[in-house]
Short mmCIF file of C-alpha atoms and ligand atoms in Angstrom, two decimals:
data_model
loop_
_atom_site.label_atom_id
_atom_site.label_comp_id
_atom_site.label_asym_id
_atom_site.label_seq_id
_atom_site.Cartn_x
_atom_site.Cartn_y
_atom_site.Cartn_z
CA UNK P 1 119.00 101.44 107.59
CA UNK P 2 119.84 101.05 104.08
CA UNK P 3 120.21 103.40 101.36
CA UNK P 4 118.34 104.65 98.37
CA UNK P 5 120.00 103.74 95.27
CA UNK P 6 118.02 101.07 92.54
CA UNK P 7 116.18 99.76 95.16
CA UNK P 8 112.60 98.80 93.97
CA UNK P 9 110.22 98.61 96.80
CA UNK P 10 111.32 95.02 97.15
CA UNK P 11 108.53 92.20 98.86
CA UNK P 12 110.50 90.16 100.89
CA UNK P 13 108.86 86.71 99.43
CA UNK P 14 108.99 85.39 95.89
CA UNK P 15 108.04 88.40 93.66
CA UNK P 16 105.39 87.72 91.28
CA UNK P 17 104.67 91.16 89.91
CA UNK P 18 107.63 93.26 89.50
CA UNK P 19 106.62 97.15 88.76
CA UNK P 20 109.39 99.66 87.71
CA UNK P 21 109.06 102.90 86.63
CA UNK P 22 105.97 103.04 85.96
CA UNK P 23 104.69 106.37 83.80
CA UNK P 24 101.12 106.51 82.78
CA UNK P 25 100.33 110.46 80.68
CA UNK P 26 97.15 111.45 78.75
CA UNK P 27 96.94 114.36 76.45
CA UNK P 28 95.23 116.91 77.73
CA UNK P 29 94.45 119.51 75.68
CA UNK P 30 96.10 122.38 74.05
CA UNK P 31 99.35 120.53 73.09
CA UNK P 32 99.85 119.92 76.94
CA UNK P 33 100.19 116.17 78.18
CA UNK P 34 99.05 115.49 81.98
CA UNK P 35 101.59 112.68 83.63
CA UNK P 36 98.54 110.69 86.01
CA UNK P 37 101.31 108.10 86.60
CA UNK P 38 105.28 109.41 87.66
CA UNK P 39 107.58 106.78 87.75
CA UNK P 40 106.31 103.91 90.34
CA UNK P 41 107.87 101.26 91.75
CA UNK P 42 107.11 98.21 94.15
CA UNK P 43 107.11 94.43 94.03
CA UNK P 44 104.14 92.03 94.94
CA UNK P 45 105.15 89.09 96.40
CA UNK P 46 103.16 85.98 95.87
CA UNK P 47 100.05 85.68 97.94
CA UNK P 48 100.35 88.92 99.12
CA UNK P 49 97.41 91.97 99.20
CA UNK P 50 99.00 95.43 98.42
CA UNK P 51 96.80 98.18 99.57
CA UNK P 52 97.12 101.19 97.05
CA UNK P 53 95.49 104.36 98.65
CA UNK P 54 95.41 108.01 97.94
CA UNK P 55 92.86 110.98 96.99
CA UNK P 56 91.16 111.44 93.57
CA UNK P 57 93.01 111.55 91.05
CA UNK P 58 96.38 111.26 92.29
CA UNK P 59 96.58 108.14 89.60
CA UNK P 60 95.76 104.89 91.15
CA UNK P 61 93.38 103.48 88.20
CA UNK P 62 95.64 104.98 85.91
CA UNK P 63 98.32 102.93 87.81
CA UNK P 64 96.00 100.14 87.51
CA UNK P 65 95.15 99.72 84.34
CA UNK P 66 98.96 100.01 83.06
CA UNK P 67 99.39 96.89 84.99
CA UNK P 68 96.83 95.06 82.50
CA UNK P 69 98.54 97.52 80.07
CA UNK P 70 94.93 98.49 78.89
CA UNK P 71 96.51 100.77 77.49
CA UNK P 72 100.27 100.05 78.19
CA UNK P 73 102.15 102.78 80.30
CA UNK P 74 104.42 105.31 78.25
CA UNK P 75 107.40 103.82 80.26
CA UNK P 76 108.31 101.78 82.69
CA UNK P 77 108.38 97.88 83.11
CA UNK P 78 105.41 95.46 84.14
CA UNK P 79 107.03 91.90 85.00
CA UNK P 80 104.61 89.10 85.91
CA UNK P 81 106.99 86.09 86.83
CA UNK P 82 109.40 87.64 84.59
CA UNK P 83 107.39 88.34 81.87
CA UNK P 84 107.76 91.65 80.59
CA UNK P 85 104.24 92.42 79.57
CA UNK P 86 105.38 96.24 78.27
CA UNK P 87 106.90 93.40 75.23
CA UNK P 88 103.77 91.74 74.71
CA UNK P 89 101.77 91.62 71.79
CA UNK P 90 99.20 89.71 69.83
CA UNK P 91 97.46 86.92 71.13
CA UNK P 92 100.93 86.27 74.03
CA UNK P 93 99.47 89.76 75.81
CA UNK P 94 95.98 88.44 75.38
CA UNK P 95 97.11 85.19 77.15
CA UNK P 96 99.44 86.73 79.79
CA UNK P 97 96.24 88.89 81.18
CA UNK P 98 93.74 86.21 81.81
CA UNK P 99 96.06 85.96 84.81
CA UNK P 100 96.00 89.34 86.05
CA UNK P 101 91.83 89.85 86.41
CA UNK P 102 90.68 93.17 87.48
CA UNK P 103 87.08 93.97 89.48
CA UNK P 104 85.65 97.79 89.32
CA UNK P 105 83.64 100.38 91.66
CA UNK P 106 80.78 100.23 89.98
CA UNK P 107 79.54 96.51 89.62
CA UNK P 108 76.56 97.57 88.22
CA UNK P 109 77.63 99.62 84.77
CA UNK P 110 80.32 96.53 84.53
CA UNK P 111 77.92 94.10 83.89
CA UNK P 112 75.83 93.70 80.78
CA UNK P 113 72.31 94.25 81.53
CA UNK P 114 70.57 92.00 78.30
CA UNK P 115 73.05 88.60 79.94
CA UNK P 116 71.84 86.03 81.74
CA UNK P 117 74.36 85.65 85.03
CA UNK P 118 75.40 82.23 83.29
CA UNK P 119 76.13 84.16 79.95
CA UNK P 120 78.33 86.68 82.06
CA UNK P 121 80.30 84.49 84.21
CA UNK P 122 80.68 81.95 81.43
CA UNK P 123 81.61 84.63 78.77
CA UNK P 124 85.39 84.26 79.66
CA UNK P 125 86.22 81.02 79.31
CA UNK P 126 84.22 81.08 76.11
CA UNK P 127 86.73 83.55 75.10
CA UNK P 128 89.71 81.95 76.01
CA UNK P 129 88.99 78.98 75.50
CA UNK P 130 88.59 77.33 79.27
CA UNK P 131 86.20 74.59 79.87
CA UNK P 132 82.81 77.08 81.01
CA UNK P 133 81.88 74.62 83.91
CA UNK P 134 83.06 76.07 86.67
CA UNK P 135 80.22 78.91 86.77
CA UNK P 136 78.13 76.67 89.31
CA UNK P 137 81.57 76.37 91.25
CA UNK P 138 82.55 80.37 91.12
CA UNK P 139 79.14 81.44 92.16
CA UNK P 140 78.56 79.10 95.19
CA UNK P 141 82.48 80.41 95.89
CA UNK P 142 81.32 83.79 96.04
CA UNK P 143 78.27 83.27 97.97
CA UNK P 144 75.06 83.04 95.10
CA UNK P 145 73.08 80.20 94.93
CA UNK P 146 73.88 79.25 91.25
CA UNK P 147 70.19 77.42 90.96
CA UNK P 148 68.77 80.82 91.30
CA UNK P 149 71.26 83.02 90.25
CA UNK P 150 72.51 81.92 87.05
CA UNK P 151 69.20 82.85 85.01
CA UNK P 152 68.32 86.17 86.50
CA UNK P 153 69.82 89.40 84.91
CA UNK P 154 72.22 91.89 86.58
CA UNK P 155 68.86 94.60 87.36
CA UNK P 156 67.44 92.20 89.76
CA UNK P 157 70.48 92.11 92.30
CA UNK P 158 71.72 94.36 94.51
CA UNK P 159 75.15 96.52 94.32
CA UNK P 160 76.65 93.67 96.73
CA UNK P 161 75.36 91.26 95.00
CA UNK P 162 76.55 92.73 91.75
CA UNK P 163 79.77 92.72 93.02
CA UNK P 164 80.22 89.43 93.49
CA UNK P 165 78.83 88.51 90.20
CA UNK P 166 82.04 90.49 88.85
CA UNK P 167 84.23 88.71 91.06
CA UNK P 168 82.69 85.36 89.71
CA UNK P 169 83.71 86.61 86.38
CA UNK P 170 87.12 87.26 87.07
CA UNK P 171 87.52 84.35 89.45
CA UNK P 172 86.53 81.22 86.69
CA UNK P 173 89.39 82.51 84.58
CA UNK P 174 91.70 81.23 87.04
CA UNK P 175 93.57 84.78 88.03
CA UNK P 176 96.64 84.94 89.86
CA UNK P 177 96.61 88.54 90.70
CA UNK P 178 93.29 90.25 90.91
CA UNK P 179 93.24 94.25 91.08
CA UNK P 180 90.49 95.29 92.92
CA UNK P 181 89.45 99.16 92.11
CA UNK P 182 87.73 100.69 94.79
CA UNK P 183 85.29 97.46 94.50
CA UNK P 184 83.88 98.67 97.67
CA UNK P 185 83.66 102.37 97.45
CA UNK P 186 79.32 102.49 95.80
CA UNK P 187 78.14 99.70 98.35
CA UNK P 188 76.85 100.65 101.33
CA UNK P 189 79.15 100.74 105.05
CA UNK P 190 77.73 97.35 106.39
CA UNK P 191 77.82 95.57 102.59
CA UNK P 192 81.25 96.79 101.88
CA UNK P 193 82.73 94.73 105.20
CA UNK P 194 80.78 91.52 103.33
CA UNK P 195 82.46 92.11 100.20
CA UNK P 196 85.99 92.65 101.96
CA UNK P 197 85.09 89.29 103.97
CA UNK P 198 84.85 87.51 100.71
CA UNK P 199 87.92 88.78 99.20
CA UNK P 200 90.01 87.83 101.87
CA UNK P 201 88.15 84.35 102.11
CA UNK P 202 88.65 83.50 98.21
CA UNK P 203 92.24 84.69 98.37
CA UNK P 204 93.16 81.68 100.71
CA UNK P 205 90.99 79.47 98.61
CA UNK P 206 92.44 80.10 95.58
CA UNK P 207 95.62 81.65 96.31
CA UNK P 208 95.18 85.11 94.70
CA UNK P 209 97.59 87.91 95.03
CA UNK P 210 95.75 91.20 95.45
CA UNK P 211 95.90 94.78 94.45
CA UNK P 212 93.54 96.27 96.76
CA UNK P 213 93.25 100.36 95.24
CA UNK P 214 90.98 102.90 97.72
CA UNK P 215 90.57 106.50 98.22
CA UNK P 216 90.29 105.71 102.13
CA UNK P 217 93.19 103.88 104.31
CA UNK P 218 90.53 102.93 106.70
CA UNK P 219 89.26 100.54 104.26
CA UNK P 220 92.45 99.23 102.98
CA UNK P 221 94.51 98.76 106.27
CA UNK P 222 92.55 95.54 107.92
CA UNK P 223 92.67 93.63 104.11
CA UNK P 224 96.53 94.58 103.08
CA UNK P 225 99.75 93.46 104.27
CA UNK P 226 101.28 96.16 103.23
CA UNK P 227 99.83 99.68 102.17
CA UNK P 228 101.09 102.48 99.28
CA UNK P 229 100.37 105.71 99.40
CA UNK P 230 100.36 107.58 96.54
CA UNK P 231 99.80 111.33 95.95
CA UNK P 232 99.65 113.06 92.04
CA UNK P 233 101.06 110.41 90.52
CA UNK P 234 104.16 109.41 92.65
CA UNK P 235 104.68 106.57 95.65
CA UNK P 236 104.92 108.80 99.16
CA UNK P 237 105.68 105.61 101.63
CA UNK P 238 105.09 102.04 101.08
CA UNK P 239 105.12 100.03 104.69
CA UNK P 240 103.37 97.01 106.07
CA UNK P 241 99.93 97.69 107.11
CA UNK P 242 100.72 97.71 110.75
CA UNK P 243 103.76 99.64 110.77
CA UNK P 244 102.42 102.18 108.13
CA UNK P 245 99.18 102.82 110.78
CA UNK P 246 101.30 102.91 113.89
CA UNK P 247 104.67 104.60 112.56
CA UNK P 248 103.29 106.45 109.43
CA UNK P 249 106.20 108.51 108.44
CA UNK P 250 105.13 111.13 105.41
CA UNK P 251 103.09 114.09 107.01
CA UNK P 252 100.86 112.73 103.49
CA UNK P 253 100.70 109.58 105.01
CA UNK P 254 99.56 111.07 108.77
CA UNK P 255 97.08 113.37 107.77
CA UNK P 256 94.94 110.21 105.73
CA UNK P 257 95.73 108.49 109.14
CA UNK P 258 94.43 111.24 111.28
CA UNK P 259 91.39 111.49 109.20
CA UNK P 260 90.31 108.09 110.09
CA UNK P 261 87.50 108.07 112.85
CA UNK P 262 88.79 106.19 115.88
CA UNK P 263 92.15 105.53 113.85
CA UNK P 264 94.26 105.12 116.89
CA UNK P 265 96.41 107.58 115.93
CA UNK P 266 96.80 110.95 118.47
CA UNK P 267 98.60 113.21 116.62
CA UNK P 268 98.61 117.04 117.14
CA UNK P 269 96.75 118.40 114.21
CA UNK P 270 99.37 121.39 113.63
CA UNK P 271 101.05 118.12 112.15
CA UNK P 272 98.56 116.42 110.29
CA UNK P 273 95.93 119.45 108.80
CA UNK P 274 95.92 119.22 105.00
CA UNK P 275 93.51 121.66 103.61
CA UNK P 276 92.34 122.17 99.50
CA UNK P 277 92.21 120.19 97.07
CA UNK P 278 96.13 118.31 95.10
CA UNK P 279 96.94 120.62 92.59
CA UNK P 280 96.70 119.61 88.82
CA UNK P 281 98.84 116.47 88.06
CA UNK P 282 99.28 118.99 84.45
CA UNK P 283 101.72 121.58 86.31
CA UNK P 284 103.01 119.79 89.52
CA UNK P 285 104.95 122.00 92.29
CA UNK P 286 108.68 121.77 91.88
CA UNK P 287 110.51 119.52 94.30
CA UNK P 288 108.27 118.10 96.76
CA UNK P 289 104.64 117.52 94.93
CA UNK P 290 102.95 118.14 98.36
CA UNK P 291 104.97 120.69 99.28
CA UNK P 292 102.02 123.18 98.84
CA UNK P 293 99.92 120.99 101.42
CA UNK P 294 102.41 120.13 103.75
CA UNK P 295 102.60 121.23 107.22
CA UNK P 296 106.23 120.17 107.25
CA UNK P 297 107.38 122.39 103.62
CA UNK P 298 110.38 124.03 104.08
CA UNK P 299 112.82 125.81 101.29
CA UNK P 300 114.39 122.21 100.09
CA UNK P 301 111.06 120.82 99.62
CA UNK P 302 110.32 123.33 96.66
CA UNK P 303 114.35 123.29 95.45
CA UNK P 304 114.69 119.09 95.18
CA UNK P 305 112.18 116.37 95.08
CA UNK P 306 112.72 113.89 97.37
CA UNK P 307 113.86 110.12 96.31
CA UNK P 308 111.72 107.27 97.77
CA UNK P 309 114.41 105.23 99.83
CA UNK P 310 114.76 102.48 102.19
CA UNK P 311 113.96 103.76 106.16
CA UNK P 312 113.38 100.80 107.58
CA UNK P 313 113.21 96.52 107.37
CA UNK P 314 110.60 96.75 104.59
CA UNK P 315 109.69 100.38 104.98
CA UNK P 316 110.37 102.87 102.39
CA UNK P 317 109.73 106.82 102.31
CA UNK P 318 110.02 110.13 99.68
CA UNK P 319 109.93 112.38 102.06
CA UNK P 320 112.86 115.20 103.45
CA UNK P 321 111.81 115.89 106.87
CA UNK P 322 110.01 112.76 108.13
CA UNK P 323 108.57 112.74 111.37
CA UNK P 324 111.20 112.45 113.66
CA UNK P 325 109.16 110.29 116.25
CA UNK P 326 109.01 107.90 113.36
CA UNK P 327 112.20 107.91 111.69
N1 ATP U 1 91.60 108.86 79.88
C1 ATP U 1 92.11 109.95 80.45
N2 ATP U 1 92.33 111.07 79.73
C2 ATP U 1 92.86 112.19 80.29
N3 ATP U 1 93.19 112.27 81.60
C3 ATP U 1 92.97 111.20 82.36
C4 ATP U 1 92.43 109.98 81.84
N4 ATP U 1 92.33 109.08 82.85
C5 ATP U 1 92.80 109.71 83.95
N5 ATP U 1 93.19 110.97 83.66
C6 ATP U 1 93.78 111.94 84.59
O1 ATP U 1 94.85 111.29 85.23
C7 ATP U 1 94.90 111.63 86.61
C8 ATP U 1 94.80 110.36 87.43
O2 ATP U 1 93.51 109.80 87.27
P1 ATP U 1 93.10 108.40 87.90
O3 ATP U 1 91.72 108.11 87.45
O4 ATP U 1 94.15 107.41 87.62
O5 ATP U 1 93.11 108.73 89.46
P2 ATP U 1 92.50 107.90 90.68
O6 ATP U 1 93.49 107.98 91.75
O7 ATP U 1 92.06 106.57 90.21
O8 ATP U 1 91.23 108.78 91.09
P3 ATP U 1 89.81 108.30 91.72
O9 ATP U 1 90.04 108.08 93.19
O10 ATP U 1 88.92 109.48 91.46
O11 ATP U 1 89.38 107.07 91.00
C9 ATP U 1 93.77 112.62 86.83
O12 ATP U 1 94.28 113.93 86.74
C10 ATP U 1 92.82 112.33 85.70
O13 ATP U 1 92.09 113.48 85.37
S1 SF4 U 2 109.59 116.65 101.36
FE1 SF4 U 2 108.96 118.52 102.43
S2 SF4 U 2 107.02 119.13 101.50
FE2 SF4 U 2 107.41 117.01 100.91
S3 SF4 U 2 106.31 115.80 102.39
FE3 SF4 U 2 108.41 116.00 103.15
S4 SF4 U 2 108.40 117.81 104.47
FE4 SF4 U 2 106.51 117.87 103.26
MG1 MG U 3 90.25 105.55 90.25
#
């Protein structure tokens, strides 16, 4: 087992996005600044899909959008193949995010009702200056017939359908990484295992690395190789998928997992009841941020925050009294 230390949440495989750091804050209100983002770290390797999970609010969009640094985080360092983006400007930012695309919850809002489906998909390109004839290709890739498609307006589909519109969009600009927002949360149970389908189909075909952000693990844990969980703004335990299900370590981390219907998991619930709702990200607890959730607290938790270290091969952990089965 090694250490904690500088240690960054490494991928194993060649790292293509590089996160450090990370701090996201908004003002908010009366002179008091809330921190959504606190300082997160984690690699994604090449060709990889990182699952980002945790309740409402606890800063995942926030997290998200810093990466596209719309807006920039107050801190921290972004590094896309070694590009800092955090020292971008000008039309170099401009180019640099064409290759980090993102896709939303709500497909519908996203897309502008008065465009054509050509006009949307081909918008892009338009703007950066790519040849525009690849809508045909990007539609047919995410499963529209272009003949029909391309002329009808964004009211006559369905959410689904939506959906893949926006993924056409963001797929014709060529994207290596693609950061997925809880694209799957407003579509309905049997749609949302089409849409995951898809995703997982068009990252083979064109090699996308994916950011794969939901409020529920159970969505998350049969698309991502490995899974972060996050609570009010800070990284509890970052595993791969399968080990993070099977061997979850942070009571945080157990009680998503024993909320999952048919999860597999059979833990006592003495161990895994979380009841109310995070405090505000505005006034954290001291020490532990869970601490006031956690069946596990004891005195340390509310004296010294706990450091995310290394627990395991490619398993990391903030947490002062694990669960010992686990750990
Ligand atoms: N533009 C903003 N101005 C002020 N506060 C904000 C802003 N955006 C987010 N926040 C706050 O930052 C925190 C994190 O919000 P964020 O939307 O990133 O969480 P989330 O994990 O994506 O939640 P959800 O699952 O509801 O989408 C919340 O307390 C939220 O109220
Ligand atoms: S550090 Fe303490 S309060 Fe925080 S998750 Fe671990 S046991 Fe619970
Ligand atoms: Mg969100």
């Amino acid at each position: 087992m090694a250490g904690s230390g500088s240690a960054h949440l490494r991928a194993r495989d060649e790292v293509l996005l590089r996160v450090e750091d990370l701090v996201v804050e908004f003002p908010a209100g009366r002179g008091r600044t809330v921190r959504a983002v606190s300082g997160v770290s984690f690699d994604l390797a090449r060709g990889e899909t990182l699952g980002i999970v945790g309740e409402s609010g606890c800063g995942k969009s926030s997290a998200a959008r810093a990466l596209v640094q719309l807006p920039p985080p107050r801190a921290g360092s972004v590094r896309l193949d070694g590009v800092e983006l955090t020292a971008l400007s000008g039309e170099a930012l401009r180019q640099t995010r064409r290759r980090l695309q993102m896709i939303f919850q709500d497909p519908i809002s996203s897309l502008n009702p008065r465009r054509r489906v050509r006009e949307i998909v081909g918008e892009g390109p338009r703007v950066w200056n790519l040849p525009g004839d690849r809508v045909d290709e990007v539609l047919e890739a995410v499963g529209l017939d272009p003949a029909t498609a391309a002329v009808r307006r964004p009211h006559e589909f369905s959410g689904g359908q939506c959906q893949r519109i926006s993924i056409a969009r963001a797929l014709i600009l060529d994207p290596e990484v693609v950061i997925c927002d809880e694209p799957v949360s407003a579509l309905d149970v049997s749609v949302q295992a089409q849409i995951l389908g898809l995703l997982e189909d068009l990252k083979d075909r064109y090699r996308l690395t994916l950011v794969f952000i939901a409020h529920d693990l159970a969505v998350v844990k049969n698309v991502s190789d490995r899974i972060l969980v996050m609570y009010l703004g800070k990284v509890c335990e970052l595993a791969p998928s399968a080990e993070l299900i099977s061997r979850p370590a942070h009571p945080y981390t157990r009680a998503l997992i024993a909320s999952i219907p048919g999860g597999g998991l059979d833990l006592p619930p003495a161990d895994t009841l979380i009841s109310g709702e995070p405090p505000s990200p505005v006034s954290p607890p001291t020490g532990c941020r869970f601490r006031t959730r956690c069946p596990r607290a004891a005195a340390r938790c509310a004296e010294e925050e706990p450091q995310i270290r290394q627990v395991g091969e490619d398993h990391w952990l903030a947490c002062h009294y694990p669960a010992a089965s686990t750990i």
